[in-house]
Short mmCIF file of C-alpha atoms in Angstrom, two decimals:
data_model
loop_
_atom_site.label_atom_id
_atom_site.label_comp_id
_atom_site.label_asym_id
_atom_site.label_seq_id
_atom_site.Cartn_x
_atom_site.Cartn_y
_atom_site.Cartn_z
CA UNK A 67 -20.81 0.79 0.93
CA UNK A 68 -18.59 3.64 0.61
CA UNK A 69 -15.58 1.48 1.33
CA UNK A 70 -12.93 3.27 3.19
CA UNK A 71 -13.09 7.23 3.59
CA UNK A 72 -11.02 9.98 4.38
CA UNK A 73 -10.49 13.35 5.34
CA UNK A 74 -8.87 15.52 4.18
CA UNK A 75 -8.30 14.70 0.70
CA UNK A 76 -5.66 17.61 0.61
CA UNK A 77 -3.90 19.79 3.63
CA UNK A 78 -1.43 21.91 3.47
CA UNK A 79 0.23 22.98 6.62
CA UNK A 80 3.08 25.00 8.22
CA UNK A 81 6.64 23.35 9.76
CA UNK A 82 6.11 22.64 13.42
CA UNK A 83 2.35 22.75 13.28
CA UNK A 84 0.48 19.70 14.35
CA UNK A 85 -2.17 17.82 12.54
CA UNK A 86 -5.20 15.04 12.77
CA UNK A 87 -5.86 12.88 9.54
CA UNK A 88 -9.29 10.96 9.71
CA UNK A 89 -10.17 7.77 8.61
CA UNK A 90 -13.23 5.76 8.49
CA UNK A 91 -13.24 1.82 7.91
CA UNK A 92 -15.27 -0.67 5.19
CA UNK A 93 -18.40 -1.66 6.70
CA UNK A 94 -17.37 -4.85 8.51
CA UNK A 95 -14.09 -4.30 9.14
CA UNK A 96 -12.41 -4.18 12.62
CA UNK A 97 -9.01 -2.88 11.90
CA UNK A 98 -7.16 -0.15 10.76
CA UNK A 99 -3.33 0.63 9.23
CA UNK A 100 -2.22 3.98 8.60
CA UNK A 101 0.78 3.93 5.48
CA UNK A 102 2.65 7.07 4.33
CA UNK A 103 3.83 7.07 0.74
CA UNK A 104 6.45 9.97 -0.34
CA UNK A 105 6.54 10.72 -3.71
CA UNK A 106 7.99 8.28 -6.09
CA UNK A 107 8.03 5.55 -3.34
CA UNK A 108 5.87 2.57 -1.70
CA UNK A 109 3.57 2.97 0.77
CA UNK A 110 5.45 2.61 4.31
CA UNK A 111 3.66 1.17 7.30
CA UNK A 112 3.43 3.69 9.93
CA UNK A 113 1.28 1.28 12.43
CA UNK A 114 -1.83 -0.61 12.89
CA UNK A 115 -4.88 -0.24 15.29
CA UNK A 116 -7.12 -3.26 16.50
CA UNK A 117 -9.72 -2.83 19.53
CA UNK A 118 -8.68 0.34 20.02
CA UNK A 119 -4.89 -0.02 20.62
CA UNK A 120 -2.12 0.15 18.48
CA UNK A 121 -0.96 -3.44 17.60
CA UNK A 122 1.88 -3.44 15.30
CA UNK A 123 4.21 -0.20 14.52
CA UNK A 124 6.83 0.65 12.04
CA UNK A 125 10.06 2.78 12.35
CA UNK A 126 8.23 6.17 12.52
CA UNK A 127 8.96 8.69 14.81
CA UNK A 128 6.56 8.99 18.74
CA UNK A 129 5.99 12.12 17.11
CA UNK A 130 3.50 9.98 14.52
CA UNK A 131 0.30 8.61 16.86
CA UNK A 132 -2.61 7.67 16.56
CA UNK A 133 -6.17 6.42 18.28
CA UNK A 134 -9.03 4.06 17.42
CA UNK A 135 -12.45 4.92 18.66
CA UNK A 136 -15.12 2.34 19.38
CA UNK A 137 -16.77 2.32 15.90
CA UNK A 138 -13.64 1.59 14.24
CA UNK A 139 -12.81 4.61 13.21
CA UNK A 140 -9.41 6.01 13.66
CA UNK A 141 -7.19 9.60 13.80
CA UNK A 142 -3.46 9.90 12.52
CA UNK A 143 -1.99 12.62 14.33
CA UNK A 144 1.65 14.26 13.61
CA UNK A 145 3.25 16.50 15.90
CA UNK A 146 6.16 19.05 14.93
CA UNK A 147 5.45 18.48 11.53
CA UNK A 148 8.78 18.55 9.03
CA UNK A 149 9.39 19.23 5.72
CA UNK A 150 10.03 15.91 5.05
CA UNK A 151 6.45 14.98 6.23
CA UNK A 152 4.64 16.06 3.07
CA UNK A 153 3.21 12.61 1.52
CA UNK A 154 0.38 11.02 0.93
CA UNK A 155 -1.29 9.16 3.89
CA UNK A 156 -3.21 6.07 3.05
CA UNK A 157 -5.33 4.43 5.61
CA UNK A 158 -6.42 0.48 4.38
CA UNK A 159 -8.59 -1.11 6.73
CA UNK A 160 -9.49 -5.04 7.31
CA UNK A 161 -11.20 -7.24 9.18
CA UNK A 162 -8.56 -8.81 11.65
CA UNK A 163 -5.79 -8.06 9.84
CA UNK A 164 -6.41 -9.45 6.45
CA UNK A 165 -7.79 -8.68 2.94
CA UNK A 166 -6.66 -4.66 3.09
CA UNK A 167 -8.89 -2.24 1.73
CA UNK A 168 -7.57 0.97 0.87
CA UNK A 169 -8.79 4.61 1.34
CA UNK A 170 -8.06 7.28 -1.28
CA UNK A 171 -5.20 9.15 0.70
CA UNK A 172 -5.06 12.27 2.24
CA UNK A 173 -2.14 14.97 0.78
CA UNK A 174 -0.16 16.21 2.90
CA UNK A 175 2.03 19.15 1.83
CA UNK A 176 4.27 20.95 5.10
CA UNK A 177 5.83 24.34 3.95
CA UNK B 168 15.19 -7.61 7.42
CA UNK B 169 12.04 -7.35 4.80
CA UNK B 170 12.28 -5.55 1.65
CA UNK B 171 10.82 -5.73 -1.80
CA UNK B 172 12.64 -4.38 -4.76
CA UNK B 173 11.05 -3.43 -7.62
CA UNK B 174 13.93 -3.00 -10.38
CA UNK B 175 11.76 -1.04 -13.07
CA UNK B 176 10.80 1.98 -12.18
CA UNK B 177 9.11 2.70 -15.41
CA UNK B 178 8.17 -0.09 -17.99
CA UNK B 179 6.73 0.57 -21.61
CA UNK B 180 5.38 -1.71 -24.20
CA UNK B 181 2.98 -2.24 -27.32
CA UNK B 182 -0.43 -3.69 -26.97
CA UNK B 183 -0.23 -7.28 -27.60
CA UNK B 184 3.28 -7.90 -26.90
CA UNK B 185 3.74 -10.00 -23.43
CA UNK B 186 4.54 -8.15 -20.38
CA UNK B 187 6.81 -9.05 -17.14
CA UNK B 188 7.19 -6.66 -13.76
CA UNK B 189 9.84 -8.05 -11.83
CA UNK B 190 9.96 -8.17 -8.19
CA UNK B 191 12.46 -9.51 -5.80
CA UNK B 192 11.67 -9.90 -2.13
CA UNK B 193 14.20 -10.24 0.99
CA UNK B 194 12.73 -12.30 4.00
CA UNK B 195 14.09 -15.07 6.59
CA UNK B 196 10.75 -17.56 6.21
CA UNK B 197 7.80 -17.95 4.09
CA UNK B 198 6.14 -14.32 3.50
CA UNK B 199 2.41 -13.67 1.88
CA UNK B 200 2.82 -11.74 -1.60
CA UNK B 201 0.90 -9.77 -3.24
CA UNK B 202 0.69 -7.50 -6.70
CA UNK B 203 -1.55 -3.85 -6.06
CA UNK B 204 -2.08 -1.98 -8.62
CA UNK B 205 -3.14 1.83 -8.89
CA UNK B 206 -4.91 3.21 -12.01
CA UNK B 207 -5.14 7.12 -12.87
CA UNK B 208 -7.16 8.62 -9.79
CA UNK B 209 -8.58 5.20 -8.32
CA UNK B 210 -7.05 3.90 -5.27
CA UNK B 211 -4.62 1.43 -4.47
CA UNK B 212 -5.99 -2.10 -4.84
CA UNK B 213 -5.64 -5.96 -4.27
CA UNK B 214 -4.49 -7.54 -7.66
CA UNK B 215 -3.39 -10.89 -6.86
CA UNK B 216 -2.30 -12.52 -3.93
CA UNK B 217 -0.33 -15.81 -4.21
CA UNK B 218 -1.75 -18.03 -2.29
CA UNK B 219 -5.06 -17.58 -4.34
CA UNK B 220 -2.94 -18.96 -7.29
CA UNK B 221 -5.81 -16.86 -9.40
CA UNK B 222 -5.44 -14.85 -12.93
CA UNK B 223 -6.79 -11.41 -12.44
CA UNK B 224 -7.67 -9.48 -15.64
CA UNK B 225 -5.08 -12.07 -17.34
CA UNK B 226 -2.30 -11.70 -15.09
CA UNK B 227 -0.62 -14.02 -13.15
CA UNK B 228 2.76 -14.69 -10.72
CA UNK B 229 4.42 -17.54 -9.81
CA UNK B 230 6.63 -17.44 -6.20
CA UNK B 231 9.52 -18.48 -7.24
CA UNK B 232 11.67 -19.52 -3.36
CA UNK B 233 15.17 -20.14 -4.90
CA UNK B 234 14.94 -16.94 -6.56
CA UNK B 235 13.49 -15.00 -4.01
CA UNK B 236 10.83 -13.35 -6.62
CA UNK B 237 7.24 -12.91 -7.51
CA UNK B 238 7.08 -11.57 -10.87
CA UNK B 239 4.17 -10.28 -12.36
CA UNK B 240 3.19 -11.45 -16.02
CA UNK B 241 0.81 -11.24 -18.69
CA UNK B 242 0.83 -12.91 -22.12
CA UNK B 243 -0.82 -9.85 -24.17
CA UNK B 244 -0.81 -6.38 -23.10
CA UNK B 245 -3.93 -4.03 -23.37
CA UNK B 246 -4.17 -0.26 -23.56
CA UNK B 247 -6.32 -0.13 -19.59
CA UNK B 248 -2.95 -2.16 -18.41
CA UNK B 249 -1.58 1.72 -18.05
CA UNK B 250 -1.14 1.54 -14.07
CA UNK B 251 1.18 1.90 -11.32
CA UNK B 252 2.06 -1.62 -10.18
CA UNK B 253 3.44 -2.48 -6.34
CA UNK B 254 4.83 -5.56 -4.85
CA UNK B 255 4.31 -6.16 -1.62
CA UNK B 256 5.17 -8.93 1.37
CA UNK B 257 3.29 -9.55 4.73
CA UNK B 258 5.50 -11.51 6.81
CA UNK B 259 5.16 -14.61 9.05
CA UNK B 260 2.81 -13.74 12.18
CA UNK B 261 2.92 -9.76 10.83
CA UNK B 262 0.01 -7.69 9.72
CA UNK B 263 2.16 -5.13 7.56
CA UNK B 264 2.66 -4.89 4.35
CA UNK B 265 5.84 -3.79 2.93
CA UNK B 266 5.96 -2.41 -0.47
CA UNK B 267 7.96 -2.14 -3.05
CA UNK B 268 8.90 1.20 -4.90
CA UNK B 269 6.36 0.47 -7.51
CA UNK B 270 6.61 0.07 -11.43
CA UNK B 271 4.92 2.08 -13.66
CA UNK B 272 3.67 0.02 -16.76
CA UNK B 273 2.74 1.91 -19.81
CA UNK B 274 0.83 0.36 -22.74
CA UNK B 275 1.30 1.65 -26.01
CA UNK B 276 -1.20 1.58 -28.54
#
């Protein structure tokens, strides 16, 4: 079991561009959360996907979405990307919510 | 509102001598904590949780209510302690966790 994947590991990308980060779930698991950790900080809870709908959401922007596809697997998408967007974006998944499993990250630097 | 605050952003000591991470947490009810920890190029993961009352790899936290804190502790400090080390809460009903800023712990030999 590969445990959680995803891709990119690294992405760089221009202000105002738009951009999809993937992430694949542990074997088992039914739920997804998408964090974003700046540099120097905690992760932050962007929002959480369970049967395909988003179930919980933190104080990000509409400009942060996301989807969850029938396997599990789930997109982060960022419109009108900032500046202040570069960070690394962690995807944990679980199965109903608990016992979080962590991917790797994918770096995200805007210029 | 929830928060975690991790006071040390950087913490150093010798092998052997005992080590403390200190974390304070800010919630109106009975959260879930939890220590992650993050060594050099491995991902984030699950040290302890409290309710588990367990000692991972010799460490162990006590929920202290009164205090409002969750430190982290371990009696004698080893060289593959070297990590990043986050706090974090899951509220009452919630399915987020909210982190602290982190600590990182350096052991020196």
């Amino acid at each position: 079991d590969a445990g959680v994947t995803q891709s990119p590991t690294h992405l760089i990308k221009t202000r105002g561009q738009q951009v999809t980060l993937r992430c694949s779930p542990k074997s088992g698991h039914d739920t997804v959360s998408w964090y974003q950790q700046a540099l120097g900080q905690g992760p932050q809870f962007i929002f959480q996907y369970y049967e395909e709908e988003e179930r919980q959401r933190g104080n990000f922007p509409d400009r942060f979405s996301g989807h969850q596809f029938p396997n599990y697997s789930s997109e982060l998408n960022v419109n009108a990307l900032l500046l202040g967007d570069s960070a690394l974006y962690l995807c944990a998944s679980s199965l109903g919510g608990l016992g979080y499993t962590f991917g790797s990250g994918t770096r995200l630097t805007v210029v | 509102a929830q928060r975690v605050t991790q006071p040390e952003k950087l913490l150093s000591v010798f092998k052997g001598a005992p080590v403390e991470l200190k974390c304070n947490y800010s919630y109106s009810g009975s959260p879930e904590l939890f220590w992650y920890v993050q060594y050099s190029r491995q991902r984030l993961q699950l040290l302890l949780r409290h309710i588990s009352r367990e000692s991972i790899k010799g460490f162990t936290a006590d929920l202290n209510k009164g205090e409002t804190s969750f430190h982290l502790k371990k009696p004698f400090a080893q060289e593959e302690d070297s990590a990043m080390y986050y706090c974090a809460l899951m509220g009452q009903g919630a399915q987020k966790l909210v982190f602290g800023q982190g600590t990182r712990l350096t052991i020196n030999p």
